[in-house]
Coordinates of C-alpha atoms in Angstrom, one line a residue:
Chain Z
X1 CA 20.3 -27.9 -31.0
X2 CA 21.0 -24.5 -31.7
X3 CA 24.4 -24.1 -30.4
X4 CA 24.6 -20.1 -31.6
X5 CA 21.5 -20.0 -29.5
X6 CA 23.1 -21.7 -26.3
X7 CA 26.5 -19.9 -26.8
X8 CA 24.3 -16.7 -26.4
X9 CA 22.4 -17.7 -23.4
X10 CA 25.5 -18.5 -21.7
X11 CA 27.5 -15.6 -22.3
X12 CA 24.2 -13.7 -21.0
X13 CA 24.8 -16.1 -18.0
X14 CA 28.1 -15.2 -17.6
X15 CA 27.7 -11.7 -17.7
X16 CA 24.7 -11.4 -15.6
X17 CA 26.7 -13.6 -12.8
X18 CA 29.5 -10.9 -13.2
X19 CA 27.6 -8.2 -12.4
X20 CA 26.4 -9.9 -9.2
X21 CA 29.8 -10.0 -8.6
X22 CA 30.5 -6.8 -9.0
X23 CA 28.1 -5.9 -6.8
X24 CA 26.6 -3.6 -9.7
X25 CA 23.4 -6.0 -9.5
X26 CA 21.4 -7.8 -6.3
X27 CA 19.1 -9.8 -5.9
X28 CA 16.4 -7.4 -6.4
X29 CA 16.7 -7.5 -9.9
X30 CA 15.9 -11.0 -10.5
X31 CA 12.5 -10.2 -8.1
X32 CA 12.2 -8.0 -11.0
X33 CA 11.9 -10.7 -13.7
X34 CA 9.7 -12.8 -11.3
X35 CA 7.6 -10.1 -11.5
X36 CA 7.7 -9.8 -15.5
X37 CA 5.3 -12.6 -17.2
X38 CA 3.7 -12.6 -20.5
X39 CA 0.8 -10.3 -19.8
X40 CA 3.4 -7.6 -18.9
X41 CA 6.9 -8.8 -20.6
X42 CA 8.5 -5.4 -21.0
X43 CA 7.9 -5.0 -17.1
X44 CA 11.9 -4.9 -16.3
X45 CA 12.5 -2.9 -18.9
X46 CA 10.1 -0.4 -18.1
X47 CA 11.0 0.0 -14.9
X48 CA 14.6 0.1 -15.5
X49 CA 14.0 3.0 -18.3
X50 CA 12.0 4.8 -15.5
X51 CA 14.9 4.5 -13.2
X52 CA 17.7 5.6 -15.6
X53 CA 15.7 8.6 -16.7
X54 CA 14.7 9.6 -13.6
X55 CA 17.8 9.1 -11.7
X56 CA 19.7 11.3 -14.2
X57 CA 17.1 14.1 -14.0
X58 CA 18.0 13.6 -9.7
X59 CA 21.6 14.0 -10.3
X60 CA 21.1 17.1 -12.3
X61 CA 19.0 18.1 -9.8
X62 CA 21.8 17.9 -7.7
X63 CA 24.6 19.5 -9.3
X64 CA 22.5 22.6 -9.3
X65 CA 21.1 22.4 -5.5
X66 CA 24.8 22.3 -4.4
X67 CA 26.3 25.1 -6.7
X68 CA 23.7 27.2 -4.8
X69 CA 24.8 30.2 -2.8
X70 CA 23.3 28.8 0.2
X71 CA 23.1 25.0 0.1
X72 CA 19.3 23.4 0.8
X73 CA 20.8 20.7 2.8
X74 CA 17.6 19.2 3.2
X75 CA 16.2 19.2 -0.1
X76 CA 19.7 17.3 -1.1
X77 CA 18.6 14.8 1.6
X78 CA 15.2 14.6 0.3
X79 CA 16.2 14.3 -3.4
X80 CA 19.0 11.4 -2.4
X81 CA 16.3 9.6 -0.3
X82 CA 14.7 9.2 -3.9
X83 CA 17.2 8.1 -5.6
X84 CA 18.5 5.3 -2.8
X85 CA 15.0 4.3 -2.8
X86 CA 15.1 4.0 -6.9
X87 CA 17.8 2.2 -6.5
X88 CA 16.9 -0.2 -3.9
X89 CA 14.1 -0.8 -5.5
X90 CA 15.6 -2.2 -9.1
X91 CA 18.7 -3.9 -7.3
X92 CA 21.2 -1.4 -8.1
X93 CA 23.3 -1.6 -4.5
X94 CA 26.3 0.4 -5.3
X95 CA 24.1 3.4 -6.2
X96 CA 22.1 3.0 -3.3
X97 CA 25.6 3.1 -0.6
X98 CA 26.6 6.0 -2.7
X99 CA 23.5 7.6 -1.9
X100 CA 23.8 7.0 2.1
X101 CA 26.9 8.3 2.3
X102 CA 25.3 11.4 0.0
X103 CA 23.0 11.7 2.6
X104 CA 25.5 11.3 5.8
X105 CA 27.4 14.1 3.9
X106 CA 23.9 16.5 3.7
X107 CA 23.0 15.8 7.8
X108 CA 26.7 16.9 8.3
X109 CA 25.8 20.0 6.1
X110 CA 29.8 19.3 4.8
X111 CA 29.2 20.6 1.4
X112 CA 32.7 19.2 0.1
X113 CA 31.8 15.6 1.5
X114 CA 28.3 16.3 -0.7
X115 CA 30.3 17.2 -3.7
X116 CA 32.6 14.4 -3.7
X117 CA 30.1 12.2 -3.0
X118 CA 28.0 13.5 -5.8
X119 CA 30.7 12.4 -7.8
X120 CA 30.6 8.8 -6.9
X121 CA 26.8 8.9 -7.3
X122 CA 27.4 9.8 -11.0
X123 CA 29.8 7.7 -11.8
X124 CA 27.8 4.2 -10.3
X125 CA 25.4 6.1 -11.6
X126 CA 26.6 6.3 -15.5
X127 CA 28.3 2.4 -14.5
X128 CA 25.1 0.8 -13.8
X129 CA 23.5 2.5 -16.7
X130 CA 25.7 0.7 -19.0
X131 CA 25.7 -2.3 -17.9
X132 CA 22.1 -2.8 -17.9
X133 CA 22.1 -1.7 -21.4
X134 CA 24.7 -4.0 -22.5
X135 CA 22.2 -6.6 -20.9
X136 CA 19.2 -6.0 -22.2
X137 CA 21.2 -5.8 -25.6
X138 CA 22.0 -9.6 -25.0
X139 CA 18.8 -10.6 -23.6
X140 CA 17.3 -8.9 -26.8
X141 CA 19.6 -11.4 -29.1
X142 CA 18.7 -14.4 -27.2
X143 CA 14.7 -13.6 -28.0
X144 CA 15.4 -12.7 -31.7
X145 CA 17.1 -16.0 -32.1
X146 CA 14.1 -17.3 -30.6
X147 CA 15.5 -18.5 -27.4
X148 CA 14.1 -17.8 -23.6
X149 CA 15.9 -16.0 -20.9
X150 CA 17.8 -18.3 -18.5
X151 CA 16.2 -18.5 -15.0
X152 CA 19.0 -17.1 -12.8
X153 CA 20.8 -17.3 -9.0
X154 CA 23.1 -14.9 -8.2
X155 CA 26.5 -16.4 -7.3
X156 CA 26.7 -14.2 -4.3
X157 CA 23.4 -13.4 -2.5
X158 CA 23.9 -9.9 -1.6
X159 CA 21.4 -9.0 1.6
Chain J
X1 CA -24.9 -6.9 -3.8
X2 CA -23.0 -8.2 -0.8
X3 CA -22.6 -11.8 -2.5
X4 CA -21.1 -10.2 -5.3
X5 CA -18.2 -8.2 -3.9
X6 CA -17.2 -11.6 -1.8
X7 CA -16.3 -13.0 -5.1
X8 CA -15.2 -10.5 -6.9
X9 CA -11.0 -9.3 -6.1
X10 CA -10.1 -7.5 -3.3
X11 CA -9.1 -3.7 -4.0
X12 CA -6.1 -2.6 -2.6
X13 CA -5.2 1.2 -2.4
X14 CA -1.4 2.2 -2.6
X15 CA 0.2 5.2 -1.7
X16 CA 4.1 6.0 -2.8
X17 CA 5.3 9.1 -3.8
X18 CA 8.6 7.3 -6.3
X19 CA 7.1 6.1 -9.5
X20 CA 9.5 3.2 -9.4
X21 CA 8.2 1.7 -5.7
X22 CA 4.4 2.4 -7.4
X23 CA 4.8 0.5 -10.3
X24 CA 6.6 -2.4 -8.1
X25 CA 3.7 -2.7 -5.6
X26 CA 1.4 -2.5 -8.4
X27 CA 3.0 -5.0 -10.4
X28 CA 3.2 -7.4 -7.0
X29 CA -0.7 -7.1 -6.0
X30 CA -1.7 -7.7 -9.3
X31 CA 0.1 -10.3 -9.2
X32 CA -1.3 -11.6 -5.9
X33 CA -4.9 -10.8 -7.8
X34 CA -5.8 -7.8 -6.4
X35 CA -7.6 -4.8 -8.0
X36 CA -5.1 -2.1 -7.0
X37 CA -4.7 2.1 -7.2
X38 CA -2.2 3.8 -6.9
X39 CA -1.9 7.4 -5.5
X40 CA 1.5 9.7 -5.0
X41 CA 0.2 11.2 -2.2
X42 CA -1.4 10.7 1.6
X43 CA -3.6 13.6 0.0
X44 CA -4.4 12.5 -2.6
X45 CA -5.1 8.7 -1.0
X46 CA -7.9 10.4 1.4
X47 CA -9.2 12.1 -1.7
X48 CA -9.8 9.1 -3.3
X49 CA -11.0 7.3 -0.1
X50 CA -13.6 10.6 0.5
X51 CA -12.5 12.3 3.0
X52 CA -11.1 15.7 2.7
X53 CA -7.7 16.5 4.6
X54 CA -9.3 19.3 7.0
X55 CA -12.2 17.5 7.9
X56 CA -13.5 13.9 9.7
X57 CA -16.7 13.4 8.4
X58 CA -16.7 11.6 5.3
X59 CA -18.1 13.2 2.5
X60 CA -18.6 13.6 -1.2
X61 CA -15.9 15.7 -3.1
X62 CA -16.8 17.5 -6.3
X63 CA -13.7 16.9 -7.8
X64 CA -14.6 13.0 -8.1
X65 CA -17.6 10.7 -8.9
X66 CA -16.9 8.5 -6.0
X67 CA -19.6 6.8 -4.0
X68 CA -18.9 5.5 -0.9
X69 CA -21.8 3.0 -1.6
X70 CA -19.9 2.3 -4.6
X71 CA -19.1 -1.2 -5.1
X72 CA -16.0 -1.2 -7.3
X73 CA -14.4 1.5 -5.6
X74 CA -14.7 -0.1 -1.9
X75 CA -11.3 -0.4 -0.7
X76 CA -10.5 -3.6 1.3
X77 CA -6.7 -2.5 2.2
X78 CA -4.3 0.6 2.1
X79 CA -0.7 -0.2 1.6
X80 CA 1.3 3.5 2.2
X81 CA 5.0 4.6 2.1
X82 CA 6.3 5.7 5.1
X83 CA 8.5 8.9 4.3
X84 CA 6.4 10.8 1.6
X85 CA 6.6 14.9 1.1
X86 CA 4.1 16.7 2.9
X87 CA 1.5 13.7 4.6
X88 CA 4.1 11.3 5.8
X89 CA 2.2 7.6 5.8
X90 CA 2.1 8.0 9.5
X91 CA -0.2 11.3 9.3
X92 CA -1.9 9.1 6.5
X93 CA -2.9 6.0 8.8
X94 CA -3.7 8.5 11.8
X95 CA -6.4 10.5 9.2
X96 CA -7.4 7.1 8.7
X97 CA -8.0 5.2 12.2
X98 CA -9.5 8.8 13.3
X99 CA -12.3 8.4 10.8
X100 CA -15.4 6.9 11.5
X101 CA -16.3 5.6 7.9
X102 CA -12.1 4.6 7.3
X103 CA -10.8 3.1 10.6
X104 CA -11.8 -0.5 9.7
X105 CA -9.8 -0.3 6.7
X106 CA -6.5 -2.4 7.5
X107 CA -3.3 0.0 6.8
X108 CA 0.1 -1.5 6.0
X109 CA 3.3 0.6 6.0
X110 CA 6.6 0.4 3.9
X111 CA 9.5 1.6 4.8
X112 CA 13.1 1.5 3.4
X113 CA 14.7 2.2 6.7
X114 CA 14.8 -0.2 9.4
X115 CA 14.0 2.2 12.2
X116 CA 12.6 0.2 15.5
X117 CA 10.8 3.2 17.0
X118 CA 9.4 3.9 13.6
X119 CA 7.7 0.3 13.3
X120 CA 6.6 0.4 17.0
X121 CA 5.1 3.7 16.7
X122 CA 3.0 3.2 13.5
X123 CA 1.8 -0.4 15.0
X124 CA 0.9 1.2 18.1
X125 CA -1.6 3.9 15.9
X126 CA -2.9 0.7 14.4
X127 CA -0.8 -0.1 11.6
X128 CA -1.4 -4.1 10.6
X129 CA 2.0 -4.9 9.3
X130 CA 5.3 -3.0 9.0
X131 CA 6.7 -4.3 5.3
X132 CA 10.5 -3.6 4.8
X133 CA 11.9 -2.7 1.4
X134 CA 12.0 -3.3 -1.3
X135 CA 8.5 -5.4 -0.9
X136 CA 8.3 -9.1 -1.6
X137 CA 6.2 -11.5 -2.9
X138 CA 5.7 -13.4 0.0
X139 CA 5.4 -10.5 2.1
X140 CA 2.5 -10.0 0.3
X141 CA 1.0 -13.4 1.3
X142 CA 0.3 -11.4 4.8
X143 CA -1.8 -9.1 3.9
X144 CA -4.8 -11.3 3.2
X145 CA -5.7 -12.3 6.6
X146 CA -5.9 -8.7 7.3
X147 CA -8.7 -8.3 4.3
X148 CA -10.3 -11.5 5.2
X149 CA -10.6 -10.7 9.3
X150 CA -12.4 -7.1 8.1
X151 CA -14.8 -8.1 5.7
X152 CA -15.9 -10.6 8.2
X153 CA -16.1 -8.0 10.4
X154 CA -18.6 -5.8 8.3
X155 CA -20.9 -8.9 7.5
X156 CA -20.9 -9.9 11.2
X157 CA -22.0 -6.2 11.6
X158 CA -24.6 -6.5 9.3
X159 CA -26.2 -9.3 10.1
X160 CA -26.2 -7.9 13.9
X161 CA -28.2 -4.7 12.4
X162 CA -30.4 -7.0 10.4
X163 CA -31.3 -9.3 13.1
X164 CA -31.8 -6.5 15.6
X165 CA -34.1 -5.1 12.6
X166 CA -35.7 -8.6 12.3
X167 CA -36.1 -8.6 16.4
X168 CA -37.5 -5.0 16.6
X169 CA -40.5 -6.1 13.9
X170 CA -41.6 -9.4 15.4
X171 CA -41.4 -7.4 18.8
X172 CA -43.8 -4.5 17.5
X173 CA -46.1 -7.6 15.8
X174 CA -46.2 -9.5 19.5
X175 CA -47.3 -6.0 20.9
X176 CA -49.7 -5.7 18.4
X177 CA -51.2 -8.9 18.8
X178 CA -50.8 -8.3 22.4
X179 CA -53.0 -4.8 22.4
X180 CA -55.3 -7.1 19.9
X181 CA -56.7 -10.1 22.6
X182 CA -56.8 -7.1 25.5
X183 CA -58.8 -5.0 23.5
X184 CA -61.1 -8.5 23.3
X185 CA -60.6 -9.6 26.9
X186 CA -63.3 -9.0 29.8
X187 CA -63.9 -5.2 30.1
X188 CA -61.6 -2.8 32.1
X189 CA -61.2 0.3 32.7
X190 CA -59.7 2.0 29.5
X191 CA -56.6 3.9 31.4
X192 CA -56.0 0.2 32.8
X193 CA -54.8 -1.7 29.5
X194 CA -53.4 1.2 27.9
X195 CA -50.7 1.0 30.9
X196 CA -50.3 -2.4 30.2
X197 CA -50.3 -2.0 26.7
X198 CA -47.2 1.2 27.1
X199 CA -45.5 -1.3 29.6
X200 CA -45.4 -3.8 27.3
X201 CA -43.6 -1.2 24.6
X202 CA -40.8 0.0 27.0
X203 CA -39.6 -4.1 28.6
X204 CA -38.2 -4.5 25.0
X205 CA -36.3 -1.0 24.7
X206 CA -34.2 -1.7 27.6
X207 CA -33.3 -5.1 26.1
X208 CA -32.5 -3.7 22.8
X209 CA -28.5 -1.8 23.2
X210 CA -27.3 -5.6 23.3
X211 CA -26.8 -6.3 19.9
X212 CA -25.4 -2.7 19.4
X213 CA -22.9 -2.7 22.0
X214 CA -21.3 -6.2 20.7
X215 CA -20.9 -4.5 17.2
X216 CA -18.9 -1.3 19.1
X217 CA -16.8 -3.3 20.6
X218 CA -15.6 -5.4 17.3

């Protein structure tokens, strides 16, 4: 019995169950890892790589769009749609609300809601990002010490 | 030909403009053991499917070596994002049920908004389900029925066509064989059996829109 192994699974238990917590992470993500088998086991990775790069290239997208003289209200709309749908999509919830309320902000064409809002995006944004780096960092030390990645529930079910 | 493409996967065509949702529907109907493509665009799905934007009729692009006799590239189902740029997946699925060679495709849409009128609207223009997102797994469990109920469809078409075919030959061999024992019956005047024998052609015509009209209305 390994019990440096086990200690490491469980604080990757622990922390995964605090980001569900949180509210950083749904349930989505774990459809991720159903999804991730051995003929594809980078999938979540992957994914989540495409999602970090991409939503930062959105939110510099954004900063521009709404320094512009006049404001492309719709193209803002458009360019959060994306993002909320990114973010949907990997189980990322608190990037996705921030992204609504983006988008309520663009429909009212109130360009110091947008800003604000912007802000908010950025900084679940730059949150998430870390977190899901700081896990993958523990999920890659449980695999080096030759262990498996425990099967997990979230503690709170988001919808 | 036929036999083979029963047992061979079912090829599923999938249209999303965010990498992230194609790379998730991918990775879920392969899962489900599907052949799958992926397209970013309702343009670039009817592209694939050969038919050009501006036109009905389905025909051969340049820009691509697709067949529509093709085997491998038959395509069984489309699943298609709802709010793309340019051809929303609404515009996509109309294209699609207005084409002659397309409408029996089954068409699913995905949507990340929950909108009623939406989902009435795109089942009312034909749409087979109405998937929320983020997809899952077992929402991909109905899509199979959809697949199954078509290709049963085409081979219940086919074998309509053949056996009209196979009816139309043993009819012209009857009538043959017919002309045949008049031609060695007691003498008449010539004018006489060739009436007979031209009545004998047109009975069967009249008979023959049955098996056509059953296919139309499948």
């Amino acid at each position: 019995m390994d019990v440096g192994l086990m200690q490491m699974q469980g604080r990757l238990t622990d922390y995964m169950n605090s980001l569900f917590k949180e509210g950083i992470l749904d349930s989505q993500y774990l459809e991720l890892h159903e999804l991730q088998d051995e003929s594809n086991p980078g999938f979540v990775v992957e994914v989540v790589s495409l999602f970090l790069t991409d939503s930062e290239k959105l939110l510099d997208d954004l900063s521009r769009d709404l320094t512009q003289q006049n404001v492309d209200f719709k193209r803002a709309h458009a360019q959060a749609h994306k993002m909320k749908g990114s973010s949907c999509s990997i189980g990322a919830p608190r990037v996705k609300n921030a992204c609504i309320v983006f988008q309520n902000f663009c429909q009212e064409k109130n360009i110091r809601g947008c800003l604000r809002c912007l802000q908010q995006m950025k900084q679940e944004f730059v949150l998430v990002k870390s977190k899901l780096e700081a896990l993958f960092e523990l999920e890659q030390q449980v695999v080096a010490a030759g262990g498996s990645l425990p099967k997990m529930q979230p503690i709170n079910p988001s919808v | 030909m036929g036999m083979a493409a029963a047992e061979s996967q079912f090829h599923v065509l999938a249209v999303d403009d965010n990498i992230i949702d194609r790379k998730l529907i991918e990775k879920l109907l392969k899962t489900s053991s599907y052949q799958v493509t992926t397209v970013d665009s309702g343009s670039k799905a009817l592209e694939f499917l050969g038919l050009h934007e501006d036109d009905q009729s389905s025909s051969d692009s340049p820009s691509i070596s697709t067949n529509k006799h093709h085997q491998e590239l038959e395509v069984n189902l489309i699943i298609t994002d709802y709010c793309m740029p340019g051809m929303t997946g609404y515009d996509l699925l109309k294209k699609i049920k207005e084409s002659s060679s397309l409408r029996n495709i089954p068409v699913v849409i995905m949507s990340s908004e929950n909108v009623p009128s939406r989902i009435s609207r795109c089942l009312e223009e034909g749409a087979e389900e109405f998937f929320l997102k983020p997809v899952r797994p077992a929402d991909l469990n109905r899509l199979k029925p959809h697949m199954m109920k078509a290709v049963s469809k085409d081979q219940k078409q086919e074998k309509h066509e053949e056996e009209e075919e196979e009816e139309i030959q043993s009819q012209k061999h009857q009538q043959q064989q017919q002309q045949h024992h008049q031609q060695q019956s007691s003498p008449r005047p010539s004018g006489n059996s060739k009436r007979k024998a031209m009545e004998e052609n047109l009975s069967p015509d009249r008979t023959r829109p049955r098996y056509s009209d059953i296919a139309a209305v499948v």
